[in-house]
Amino acid sequence: MTDSITFPADFLWGGATAANQIEGAYNEGGKGLSIQDVMPQGITTPRTDGPTDDNLKQVAIDFYHRYAEDIALFAEMGFKTFRFSIAWSRIFPLGDEAEPNEEGLAFYERVLDECEKHGIEPLVTISHYETPLHLTDTYDGWVNRELIGFYERYARVLFARYGARVKYWLTFNEINSVLHAPLLSGGINTPKGQLTKTDLYQAVHNELVASALATKAARELAPNAQVGCMILAMPVYPLSPSPDDMMASLTTERTNLAFGDIHVRGEYPGYYLRSLRDQGVDLVITDDDRAVLKENTVDFVSFSYYVSVAETADDSQRVMGEGNIFPGVRNPTLKASEWGWQIDPVGLRIVLNQFWDRWQKPLFIVENGLGAKDELVEVDGRKTVIDDYRIAYLNDHLVQVGEALTDGVDVMGFTPWGCIDLVSASTAQMSKRYGFIYVDRNDDGSGTLDRYKKKSFDWYAEVIESNGASLTR
Ligand code: BGP
């Protein structure tokens, strides 16, 4: 352990959100429906046919109308950057139209205005779990190659319109999660149990090509922009020191690492091709696809990190625990959050070192945080939440970021997830809170939507102000 933690002077401190989890206004401003409108319970139950009244995301935290107030609060914490996503169906309500929806474009102009007013650098996710529903219902989402063209058109519109104002772009949120949550992540309508491996991996391929085409478009239309991939990082430890367990953990971890390998190196690694062959998967990959992947690799690698898991080759030892989007073998050495996600700050240092050693690309931690139940209390006549557990979680993870920086890893920034309370992606709950800012909204939809600063608000402001010097080890 080093004596002091030094973060780079230009370290991008901030926070992260996604359109469908904050905006609400699901049918305002010419917006079309997205898959989120048929996933009122997140990934816990099958999709519905159409929108239902019990869907918290229809209102979410009403960011669509309150963005100025919220961005002002982020500025008060000293944010250097704010990660948000653009709802594809605000820009192309169906997804396959020729012309974009001006009202949707104008909304994000206003969001960018507010960021600029406060000197906050936007970090924009192009696609974050909100494929337009029409593309799901009509094309079966990313299984269909036509999605590549629709996405490229959408990305081009964004770069043309916002390219001079937005420097940092992410192509697909947690792109590797499509293997586990095909509807959420890939807009794929065919239920997971009925989806063939070939269709699933073809969807993966189509997204990877689309990601590279977006990178290509950014080079043309927004030459100052930097494009990153976004990977769900989940380090996998061997459950025992046996070589078989080590091999099993490497194999499991490679299902995530492959996405970084392809984005950074521009080609499919041998182990990935072997795994496709072993599964009898034969993909349609054109020579153009290969060239596009090779010529348009990413500028940086971003990732989410919440949880690590274990792996074993011994089926009798495979006791499963929770993970982010997909489960993993429970690690007996770690404690878990109220939602069963095992807490492992050192895992963040491991991931940072592993990714840096492997790819030598700047790394951006664009999600990390603790989903917890909060209790609103009154202190000195002000409503707040005494969230020491959240402060401890973030402090301990940031200390490990400091260690990785000292290890020589190039880390661009840190945007903890849900910097303001929002609707959870996996369970669609409000009660799974991540924010520095409490939003008065409950799982049953009640609440005033008023915002209150939690104890962690001042704590994070001080961390940013001191550029990490106030962290405690
Ligand atoms: C990631 C998603 C986010 C976010 C986060 C926390 O998988 O990119 O959208 O929600 O996890 O997960 P949850 O909301 O399920 O607690």
Short mmCIF file of C-alpha atoms and ligand atoms in Angstrom, two decimals:
data_model
loop_
_atom_site.label_atom_id
_atom_site.label_comp_id
_atom_site.label_asym_id
_atom_site.label_seq_id
_atom_site.Cartn_x
_atom_site.Cartn_y
_atom_site.Cartn_z
CA MET A 1 0.00 0.00 0.00
CA THR A 2 1.30 3.47 -0.85
CA ASP A 3 1.34 6.33 1.66
CA SER A 4 -0.73 8.81 -0.30
CA ILE A 5 -3.22 8.50 -3.10
CA THR A 6 -2.55 10.69 -6.09
CA PHE A 7 -5.18 11.10 -8.75
CA PRO A 8 -4.22 12.83 -12.00
CA ALA A 9 -5.04 16.55 -12.10
CA ASP A 10 -7.42 16.02 -15.02
CA PHE A 11 -9.16 12.99 -13.49
CA LEU A 12 -12.79 12.93 -14.58
CA TRP A 13 -14.83 12.71 -11.38
CA GLY A 14 -18.55 12.45 -11.96
CA GLY A 15 -21.60 10.23 -11.95
CA ALA A 16 -23.53 7.94 -14.29
CA THR A 17 -27.14 7.39 -15.35
CA ALA A 18 -29.17 5.96 -18.24
CA ALA A 19 -32.12 7.57 -20.02
CA ASN A 20 -34.71 4.88 -19.33
CA GLN A 21 -33.87 4.84 -15.61
CA ILE A 22 -34.15 8.60 -15.04
CA GLU A 23 -36.04 10.46 -17.76
CA GLY A 24 -39.63 9.24 -17.56
CA ALA A 25 -41.77 11.14 -20.11
CA TYR A 26 -41.92 7.81 -21.91
CA ASN A 27 -44.41 9.05 -24.48
CA GLU A 28 -43.62 12.77 -24.60
CA GLY A 29 -41.68 14.77 -27.14
CA GLY A 30 -42.49 12.41 -29.99
CA LYS A 31 -40.69 9.54 -28.26
CA GLY A 32 -41.44 6.01 -29.42
CA LEU A 33 -41.72 3.00 -27.15
CA SER A 34 -38.62 1.08 -26.18
CA ILE A 35 -38.12 -2.39 -24.75
CA GLN A 36 -38.20 -0.78 -21.30
CA ASP A 37 -41.90 -0.09 -21.79
CA VAL A 38 -42.58 -3.83 -21.85
CA MET A 39 -40.22 -4.69 -18.97
CA PRO A 40 -42.05 -3.30 -15.93
CA GLN A 41 -40.25 -5.76 -13.62
CA GLY A 42 -36.82 -5.49 -15.20
CA ILE A 43 -35.33 -8.85 -16.11
CA THR A 44 -37.20 -10.75 -13.44
CA THR A 45 -40.31 -11.59 -15.49
CA PRO A 46 -41.11 -12.07 -19.20
CA ARG A 47 -41.97 -8.99 -21.28
CA THR A 48 -45.50 -7.65 -21.53
CA ASP A 49 -47.30 -7.00 -24.82
CA GLY A 50 -47.40 -3.26 -24.39
CA PRO A 51 -47.00 -0.53 -21.76
CA THR A 52 -48.55 -1.20 -18.34
CA ASP A 53 -49.42 1.26 -15.58
CA ASP A 54 -47.15 -0.45 -13.04
CA ASN A 55 -44.00 0.53 -14.94
CA LEU A 56 -41.98 2.93 -12.75
CA LYS A 57 -39.87 3.91 -15.75
CA GLN A 58 -42.79 5.75 -17.36
CA VAL A 59 -42.07 8.55 -14.89
CA ALA A 60 -38.75 7.33 -13.46
CA ILE A 61 -37.34 10.34 -11.58
CA ASP A 62 -38.74 12.80 -14.13
CA PHE A 63 -35.30 13.93 -15.27
CA TYR A 64 -36.93 14.91 -18.58
CA HIS A 65 -38.48 17.86 -16.80
CA ARG A 66 -36.02 18.32 -13.93
CA TYR A 67 -32.67 17.96 -15.70
CA ALA A 68 -31.59 21.56 -14.97
CA GLU A 69 -32.15 21.17 -11.23
CA ASP A 70 -30.36 17.79 -11.21
CA ILE A 71 -27.35 18.93 -13.22
CA ALA A 72 -27.05 21.94 -10.89
CA LEU A 73 -26.84 19.49 -7.95
CA PHE A 74 -24.15 17.50 -9.77
CA ALA A 75 -22.27 20.76 -10.30
CA GLU A 76 -22.59 21.52 -6.60
CA MET A 77 -20.75 18.25 -5.91
CA GLY A 78 -18.05 19.44 -8.30
CA PHE A 79 -18.69 16.93 -11.11
CA LYS A 80 -16.20 17.20 -13.94
CA THR A 81 -18.24 14.80 -16.05
CA PHE A 82 -21.78 13.44 -16.26
CA ARG A 83 -22.54 10.14 -17.95
CA PHE A 84 -26.00 9.91 -19.45
CA SER A 85 -27.47 7.96 -22.33
CA ILE A 86 -29.54 9.10 -25.25
CA ALA A 87 -32.82 7.26 -25.67
CA TRP A 88 -32.67 5.88 -29.20
CA SER A 89 -36.47 6.03 -29.43
CA ARG A 90 -36.47 9.78 -28.73
CA ILE A 91 -34.32 10.29 -31.81
CA PHE A 92 -35.80 7.54 -33.98
CA PRO A 93 -39.17 6.66 -32.41
CA LEU A 94 -39.45 3.43 -34.40
CA GLY A 95 -35.77 2.94 -35.09
CA ASP A 96 -35.99 2.34 -38.81
CA GLU A 97 -37.16 5.75 -40.07
CA ALA A 98 -35.13 7.82 -42.50
CA GLU A 99 -35.39 11.08 -40.55
CA PRO A 100 -34.83 11.78 -36.85
CA ASN A 101 -37.31 13.35 -34.45
CA GLU A 102 -36.28 16.99 -33.94
CA GLU A 103 -37.97 17.27 -30.56
CA GLY A 104 -35.83 14.45 -29.20
CA LEU A 105 -32.66 16.01 -30.55
CA ALA A 106 -33.61 19.36 -29.03
CA PHE A 107 -34.06 17.79 -25.58
CA TYR A 108 -30.47 16.57 -25.46
CA GLU A 109 -29.29 19.97 -26.73
CA ARG A 110 -30.86 21.41 -23.60
CA VAL A 111 -29.16 18.81 -21.40
CA LEU A 112 -25.83 19.66 -23.04
CA ASP A 113 -26.51 23.38 -22.48
CA GLU A 114 -26.86 22.74 -18.76
CA CYS A 115 -23.68 20.67 -18.66
CA GLU A 116 -21.80 23.41 -20.47
CA LYS A 117 -23.18 26.08 -18.18
CA HIS A 118 -21.59 24.24 -15.25
CA GLY A 119 -18.39 23.22 -17.00
CA ILE A 120 -19.36 19.53 -16.90
CA GLU A 121 -17.95 17.32 -19.65
CA PRO A 122 -20.68 15.05 -21.03
CA LEU A 123 -20.00 11.33 -21.39
CA VAL A 124 -22.67 9.90 -23.66
CA THR A 125 -23.81 6.30 -24.04
CA ILE A 126 -25.40 5.80 -27.45
CA SER A 127 -27.34 2.67 -26.54
CA HIS A 128 -28.13 1.76 -22.95
CA TYR A 129 -30.70 -1.02 -22.65
CA GLU A 130 -33.41 0.75 -24.64
CA THR A 131 -33.71 -0.60 -28.15
CA PRO A 132 -36.78 0.91 -29.85
CA LEU A 133 -39.60 -1.60 -29.35
CA HIS A 134 -40.45 -1.62 -33.04
CA LEU A 135 -36.98 -3.00 -33.83
CA THR A 136 -37.58 -5.75 -31.30
CA ASP A 137 -41.05 -6.66 -32.51
CA THR A 138 -40.37 -6.37 -36.23
CA TYR A 139 -36.75 -7.46 -36.62
CA ASP A 140 -36.04 -9.51 -33.46
CA GLY A 141 -33.49 -6.90 -32.44
CA TRP A 142 -29.79 -7.44 -32.99
CA VAL A 143 -30.25 -10.96 -34.36
CA ASN A 144 -31.09 -9.13 -37.56
CA ARG A 145 -28.25 -7.57 -39.56
CA GLU A 146 -30.49 -4.69 -40.57
CA LEU A 147 -30.05 -3.27 -37.08
CA ILE A 148 -26.45 -2.40 -37.99
CA GLY A 149 -27.65 0.14 -40.54
CA PHE A 150 -30.33 1.58 -38.27
CA TYR A 151 -27.82 2.02 -35.44
CA GLU A 152 -25.22 3.55 -37.72
CA ARG A 153 -27.75 6.08 -39.00
CA TYR A 154 -28.70 6.94 -35.42
CA ALA A 155 -25.05 7.29 -34.37
CA ARG A 156 -24.30 9.50 -37.37
CA VAL A 157 -27.17 11.81 -36.45
CA LEU A 158 -25.76 12.11 -32.92
CA PHE A 159 -22.21 12.82 -34.06
CA ALA A 160 -23.38 15.35 -36.63
CA ARG A 161 -25.53 17.15 -34.11
CA TYR A 162 -23.51 16.89 -30.89
CA GLY A 163 -20.03 15.92 -32.08
CA ALA A 164 -18.54 19.35 -31.46
CA ARG A 165 -19.91 19.42 -27.91
CA VAL A 166 -19.40 15.86 -26.69
CA LYS A 167 -15.90 14.47 -26.45
CA TYR A 168 -16.51 11.07 -24.84
CA TRP A 169 -18.85 8.47 -26.37
CA LEU A 170 -19.69 4.88 -25.44
CA THR A 171 -21.22 2.70 -28.14
CA PHE A 172 -23.16 0.02 -26.20
CA ASN A 173 -23.69 -0.25 -22.48
CA GLU A 174 -22.27 -3.51 -21.08
CA ILE A 175 -22.11 -5.03 -24.54
CA ASN A 176 -21.19 -8.47 -23.18
CA SER A 177 -24.45 -8.71 -21.24
CA VAL A 178 -26.33 -9.61 -24.43
CA LEU A 179 -25.13 -13.18 -23.90
CA HIS A 180 -27.16 -13.30 -20.69
CA ALA A 181 -30.02 -10.81 -21.13
CA PRO A 182 -30.86 -10.90 -24.86
CA LEU A 183 -33.96 -8.69 -24.62
CA LEU A 184 -32.54 -6.08 -22.25
CA SER A 185 -29.19 -5.82 -23.93
CA GLY A 186 -29.86 -6.91 -27.51
CA GLY A 187 -33.52 -6.02 -28.00
CA ILE A 188 -34.06 -9.67 -28.95
CA ASN A 189 -37.69 -10.69 -28.75
CA THR A 190 -37.19 -14.44 -28.97
CA PRO A 191 -37.18 -15.68 -25.36
CA LYS A 192 -33.75 -16.72 -24.14
CA GLY A 193 -34.75 -20.37 -23.83
CA GLN A 194 -35.79 -20.54 -27.48
CA LEU A 195 -32.93 -18.52 -28.93
CA THR A 196 -30.38 -20.57 -30.85
CA LYS A 197 -26.71 -20.12 -30.05
CA THR A 198 -26.12 -19.11 -33.64
CA ASP A 199 -28.70 -16.32 -33.46
CA LEU A 200 -27.32 -15.13 -30.14
CA TYR A 201 -23.72 -14.95 -31.34
CA GLN A 202 -24.83 -13.43 -34.62
CA ALA A 203 -26.47 -10.66 -32.57
CA VAL A 204 -23.18 -10.21 -30.73
CA HIS A 205 -21.35 -9.97 -34.04
CA ASN A 206 -23.84 -7.48 -35.44
CA GLU A 207 -23.44 -5.25 -32.38
CA LEU A 208 -19.65 -5.43 -32.61
CA VAL A 209 -19.72 -4.39 -36.26
CA ALA A 210 -22.17 -1.59 -35.44
CA SER A 211 -19.88 -0.42 -32.65
CA ALA A 212 -16.95 -0.27 -35.07
CA LEU A 213 -19.06 1.56 -37.66
CA ALA A 214 -20.03 4.13 -35.03
CA THR A 215 -16.36 4.61 -34.24
CA LYS A 216 -15.71 5.11 -37.94
CA ALA A 217 -18.53 7.65 -38.16
CA ALA A 218 -17.15 9.54 -35.17
CA ARG A 219 -13.75 9.83 -36.86
CA GLU A 220 -15.45 11.44 -39.87
CA LEU A 221 -18.04 13.62 -38.19
CA ALA A 222 -16.52 14.42 -34.80
CA PRO A 223 -12.75 14.27 -35.18
CA ASN A 224 -12.11 15.46 -31.62
CA ALA A 225 -14.32 12.81 -30.09
CA GLN A 226 -13.03 9.72 -28.33
CA VAL A 227 -14.99 6.51 -28.57
CA GLY A 228 -14.92 3.78 -25.98
CA CYS A 229 -16.44 0.35 -25.63
CA MET A 230 -18.28 -0.45 -22.39
CA ILE A 231 -17.90 -3.82 -20.76
CA LEU A 232 -19.56 -5.38 -17.74
CA ALA A 233 -16.47 -6.33 -15.75
CA MET A 234 -16.76 -9.19 -13.30
CA PRO A 235 -13.46 -10.70 -12.24
CA VAL A 236 -13.58 -14.46 -11.86
CA TYR A 237 -11.44 -16.16 -9.20
CA PRO A 238 -10.73 -19.89 -9.11
CA LEU A 239 -12.64 -21.38 -6.19
CA SER A 240 -9.57 -23.46 -5.32
CA PRO A 241 -5.93 -23.44 -6.47
CA SER A 242 -6.50 -26.55 -8.61
CA PRO A 243 -5.40 -26.07 -12.25
CA ASP A 244 -8.84 -27.25 -13.38
CA ASP A 245 -10.51 -24.49 -11.36
CA MET A 246 -8.04 -21.97 -12.74
CA MET A 247 -8.80 -23.07 -16.29
CA ALA A 248 -12.54 -22.94 -15.60
CA SER A 249 -12.25 -19.41 -14.22
CA LEU A 250 -10.19 -18.30 -17.23
CA THR A 251 -12.77 -19.75 -19.60
CA THR A 252 -15.64 -18.00 -17.81
CA GLU A 253 -13.78 -14.71 -17.61
CA ARG A 254 -12.95 -14.84 -21.31
CA THR A 255 -16.65 -14.64 -22.13
CA ASN A 256 -16.32 -11.04 -20.88
CA LEU A 257 -12.76 -10.30 -21.95
CA ALA A 258 -13.49 -11.28 -25.56
CA PHE A 259 -15.49 -8.09 -26.01
CA GLY A 260 -12.56 -5.93 -25.02
CA ASP A 261 -10.18 -8.02 -27.13
CA ILE A 262 -12.32 -7.48 -30.22
CA HIS A 263 -12.88 -3.76 -29.61
CA VAL A 264 -9.22 -3.10 -28.91
CA ARG A 265 -7.50 -5.51 -31.30
CA GLY A 266 -10.09 -5.49 -34.04
CA GLU A 267 -10.34 -9.25 -34.48
CA TYR A 268 -11.79 -12.33 -32.89
CA PRO A 269 -9.33 -14.05 -30.55
CA GLY A 270 -8.54 -17.73 -31.14
CA TYR A 271 -10.17 -18.88 -27.89
CA TYR A 272 -13.41 -17.17 -28.92
CA LEU A 273 -13.40 -18.80 -32.36
CA ARG A 274 -12.75 -22.13 -30.72
CA SER A 275 -15.64 -21.67 -28.34
CA LEU A 276 -17.95 -20.87 -31.29
CA ARG A 277 -16.75 -24.03 -33.07
CA ASP A 278 -17.22 -26.12 -29.92
CA GLN A 279 -20.78 -24.84 -29.63
CA GLY A 280 -21.48 -25.60 -33.29
CA VAL A 281 -22.00 -21.92 -34.07
CA ASP A 282 -21.40 -20.84 -37.64
CA LEU A 283 -21.60 -17.07 -38.08
CA VAL A 284 -22.12 -14.86 -41.09
CA ILE A 285 -19.01 -12.66 -41.07
CA THR A 286 -18.24 -10.80 -44.27
CA ASP A 287 -14.84 -9.56 -45.41
CA ASP A 288 -16.20 -6.05 -44.97
CA ASP A 289 -17.12 -6.86 -41.38
CA ARG A 290 -13.56 -8.04 -40.73
CA ALA A 291 -12.11 -4.88 -42.25
CA VAL A 292 -14.49 -2.61 -40.32
CA LEU A 293 -13.59 -4.30 -37.03
CA LYS A 294 -9.88 -4.13 -37.76
CA GLU A 295 -9.82 -0.51 -38.90
CA ASN A 296 -12.02 1.04 -36.22
CA THR A 297 -10.76 0.05 -32.82
CA VAL A 298 -11.63 2.04 -29.72
CA ASP A 299 -9.75 4.93 -28.10
CA PHE A 300 -10.42 3.78 -24.57
CA VAL A 301 -12.08 0.99 -22.63
CA SER A 302 -14.83 1.75 -20.15
CA PHE A 303 -16.47 -0.68 -17.80
CA SER A 304 -18.89 -1.21 -14.94
CA TYR A 305 -17.70 -2.91 -11.80
CA TYR A 306 -19.84 -4.00 -8.88
CA VAL A 307 -19.10 -7.58 -8.06
CA SER A 308 -16.59 -10.40 -8.46
CA VAL A 309 -17.42 -14.10 -8.62
CA ALA A 310 -15.67 -17.44 -8.37
CA GLU A 311 -15.58 -20.44 -10.73
CA THR A 312 -14.90 -24.12 -10.35
CA ALA A 313 -14.64 -27.16 -12.57
CA ASP A 314 -16.21 -29.26 -9.84
CA ASP A 315 -19.98 -29.22 -10.26
CA SER A 316 -20.56 -30.36 -6.69
CA GLN A 317 -18.92 -27.10 -5.51
CA ARG A 318 -20.89 -24.79 -7.78
CA VAL A 319 -22.92 -22.82 -5.25
CA MET A 320 -24.31 -19.90 -7.21
CA GLY A 321 -24.55 -16.33 -5.95
CA GLU A 322 -25.90 -13.16 -7.49
CA GLY A 323 -24.05 -11.06 -10.03
CA ASN A 324 -24.73 -7.98 -12.12
CA ILE A 325 -27.19 -9.20 -14.81
CA PHE A 326 -25.83 -12.75 -14.62
CA PRO A 327 -24.90 -14.94 -11.64
CA GLY A 328 -21.61 -16.55 -10.70
CA VAL A 329 -20.24 -19.01 -8.19
CA ARG A 330 -20.33 -17.53 -4.70
CA ASN A 331 -17.00 -16.55 -3.17
CA PRO A 332 -16.97 -17.73 0.47
CA THR A 333 -14.49 -15.00 1.45
CA LEU A 334 -16.70 -12.03 0.59
CA LYS A 335 -19.73 -10.30 2.09
CA ALA A 336 -22.67 -9.29 -0.07
CA SER A 337 -25.01 -6.33 -0.50
CA GLU A 338 -28.71 -6.53 0.40
CA TRP A 339 -29.26 -7.74 -3.18
CA GLY A 340 -26.63 -10.47 -2.86
CA TRP A 341 -23.92 -8.78 -4.95
CA GLN A 342 -20.60 -9.67 -3.35
CA ILE A 343 -18.54 -6.65 -2.37
CA ASP A 344 -14.88 -6.73 -3.42
CA PRO A 345 -12.94 -3.44 -3.61
CA VAL A 346 -9.65 -5.20 -4.38
CA GLY A 347 -11.39 -6.74 -7.40
CA LEU A 348 -11.49 -3.26 -8.91
CA ARG A 349 -7.70 -2.93 -8.64
CA ILE A 350 -7.38 -6.39 -10.18
CA VAL A 351 -9.65 -5.50 -13.11
CA LEU A 352 -7.83 -2.22 -13.73
CA ASN A 353 -4.46 -3.94 -13.78
CA GLN A 354 -5.69 -6.84 -15.88
CA PHE A 355 -7.31 -4.58 -18.50
CA TRP A 356 -4.30 -2.26 -18.63
CA ASP A 357 -1.83 -5.13 -18.95
CA ARG A 358 -3.97 -6.70 -21.66
CA TRP A 359 -4.98 -3.70 -23.77
CA GLN A 360 -2.77 -0.73 -22.88
CA LYS A 361 -5.72 1.58 -23.46
CA PRO A 362 -6.89 4.29 -21.06
CA LEU A 363 -9.57 2.92 -18.75
CA PHE A 364 -12.71 4.65 -17.57
CA ILE A 365 -14.72 3.30 -14.61
CA VAL A 366 -18.18 4.39 -15.74
CA GLU A 367 -20.21 2.45 -13.15
CA ASN A 368 -19.59 1.36 -9.58
CA GLY A 369 -21.66 1.71 -6.45
CA LEU A 370 -23.82 0.16 -3.78
CA GLY A 371 -27.52 -0.47 -4.29
CA ALA A 372 -29.04 -0.20 -0.83
CA LYS A 373 -32.25 0.59 1.02
CA ASP A 374 -32.10 4.12 2.38
CA GLU A 375 -34.08 5.71 5.17
CA LEU A 376 -35.00 9.36 4.89
CA VAL A 377 -34.51 11.05 8.30
CA GLU A 378 -34.63 14.60 9.58
CA VAL A 379 -31.41 16.18 10.87
CA ASP A 380 -31.37 19.84 11.97
CA GLY A 381 -34.67 20.40 10.21
CA ARG A 382 -33.40 18.98 6.89
CA LYS A 383 -34.34 15.67 5.32
CA THR A 384 -31.36 13.48 4.54
CA VAL A 385 -30.04 9.92 4.52
CA ILE A 386 -27.16 8.88 6.75
CA ASP A 387 -25.63 6.51 4.21
CA ASP A 388 -22.34 5.61 5.86
CA TYR A 389 -22.52 2.16 4.16
CA ARG A 390 -22.44 3.84 0.72
CA ILE A 391 -19.60 6.13 1.73
CA ALA A 392 -17.62 3.10 2.99
CA TYR A 393 -18.26 1.16 -0.23
CA LEU A 394 -17.18 4.00 -2.51
CA ASN A 395 -14.27 5.01 -0.32
CA ASP A 396 -12.88 1.48 -0.32
CA HIS A 397 -13.26 1.13 -4.10
CA LEU A 398 -11.63 4.51 -4.72
CA VAL A 399 -8.71 3.60 -2.50
CA GLN A 400 -8.16 0.62 -4.82
CA VAL A 401 -8.38 2.92 -7.86
CA GLY A 402 -5.61 4.90 -6.17
CA GLU A 403 -3.58 1.70 -5.81
CA ALA A 404 -4.08 0.92 -9.50
CA LEU A 405 -2.95 4.43 -10.43
CA THR A 406 0.15 3.86 -8.35
CA ASP A 407 0.60 0.55 -10.19
CA GLY A 408 0.89 2.65 -13.33
CA VAL A 409 -2.57 2.03 -14.77
CA ASP A 410 -3.98 4.83 -16.93
CA VAL A 411 -7.40 5.62 -15.41
CA MET A 412 -9.35 8.46 -17.02
CA GLY A 413 -12.12 8.88 -14.52
CA PHE A 414 -14.74 7.51 -12.18
CA THR A 415 -18.50 7.94 -12.60
CA PRO A 416 -20.31 6.04 -9.85
CA TRP A 417 -23.62 4.55 -10.88
CA GLY A 418 -26.89 6.24 -10.12
CA CYS A 419 -25.37 9.46 -8.78
CA ILE A 420 -29.00 10.39 -8.22
CA ASP A 421 -31.48 7.66 -7.16
CA LEU A 422 -33.06 5.99 -10.18
CA VAL A 423 -35.03 2.92 -11.21
CA SER A 424 -32.94 -0.24 -11.03
CA ALA A 425 -32.19 -2.03 -14.30
CA SER A 426 -32.42 -5.62 -13.14
CA THR A 427 -35.36 -5.40 -10.74
CA ALA A 428 -37.04 -2.11 -11.76
CA GLN A 429 -37.19 -0.97 -8.14
CA MET A 430 -36.79 2.53 -6.74
CA SER A 431 -35.86 1.06 -3.35
CA LYS A 432 -32.52 -0.18 -4.70
CA ARG A 433 -30.85 3.18 -4.34
CA TYR A 434 -27.37 4.21 -5.44
CA GLY A 435 -27.49 8.00 -5.31
CA PHE A 436 -25.81 10.86 -3.51
CA ILE A 437 -29.19 12.49 -4.00
CA TYR A 438 -32.34 10.90 -2.59
CA VAL A 439 -35.41 11.03 -4.81
CA ASP A 440 -38.74 10.79 -3.02
CA ARG A 441 -40.32 8.03 -5.06
CA ASN A 442 -41.29 4.57 -3.90
CA ASP A 443 -41.72 1.15 -5.46
CA ASP A 444 -45.48 1.63 -5.60
CA GLY A 445 -45.08 4.85 -7.58
CA SER A 446 -45.95 7.15 -4.68
CA GLY A 447 -43.78 10.10 -3.66
CA THR A 448 -43.27 13.77 -4.43
CA LEU A 449 -40.17 13.33 -6.62
CA ASP A 450 -38.45 15.91 -4.41
CA ARG A 451 -34.68 15.66 -4.16
CA TYR A 452 -32.68 15.54 -0.89
CA LYS A 453 -28.92 15.50 -0.39
CA LYS A 454 -27.66 12.41 1.41
CA LYS A 455 -24.64 12.41 3.73
CA SER A 456 -22.64 10.96 0.82
CA PHE A 457 -23.33 14.14 -1.18
CA ASP A 458 -20.98 16.21 0.97
CA TRP A 459 -18.56 13.32 1.27
CA TYR A 460 -18.24 12.96 -2.52
CA ALA A 461 -17.98 16.75 -2.97
CA GLU A 462 -15.00 16.68 -0.64
CA VAL A 463 -13.40 13.74 -2.46
CA ILE A 464 -13.67 15.66 -5.72
CA GLU A 465 -12.55 18.95 -4.20
CA SER A 466 -9.46 17.32 -2.69
CA ASN A 467 -8.87 15.20 -5.82
CA GLY A 468 -8.98 12.04 -3.73
CA ALA A 469 -6.81 13.27 -0.84
CA SER A 470 -9.74 13.07 1.59
CA LEU A 471 -10.20 9.31 1.05
CA THR A 472 -9.48 7.17 4.09
CA ARG A 473 -7.58 3.93 3.92
C1 BGP B 1 -25.65 -2.15 -14.85
C2 BGP B 1 -26.42 -1.26 -15.79
C3 BGP B 1 -27.09 -0.08 -15.19
C4 BGP B 1 -27.43 -0.20 -13.73
C5 BGP B 1 -26.47 -1.01 -12.91
C6 BGP B 1 -26.96 -1.41 -11.54
O1 BGP B 1 -25.82 -3.45 -15.27
O2 BGP B 1 -25.58 -0.77 -16.80
O3 BGP B 1 -28.12 0.30 -16.04
O4 BGP B 1 -28.72 -0.28 -13.45
O5 BGP B 1 -26.02 -2.16 -13.53
O6 BGP B 1 -27.82 -2.49 -11.65
P1 BGP B 1 -29.24 -2.54 -10.98
O7 BGP B 1 -29.94 -1.33 -11.44
O8 BGP B 1 -29.86 -3.78 -11.46
O9 BGP B 1 -28.98 -2.54 -9.51
#
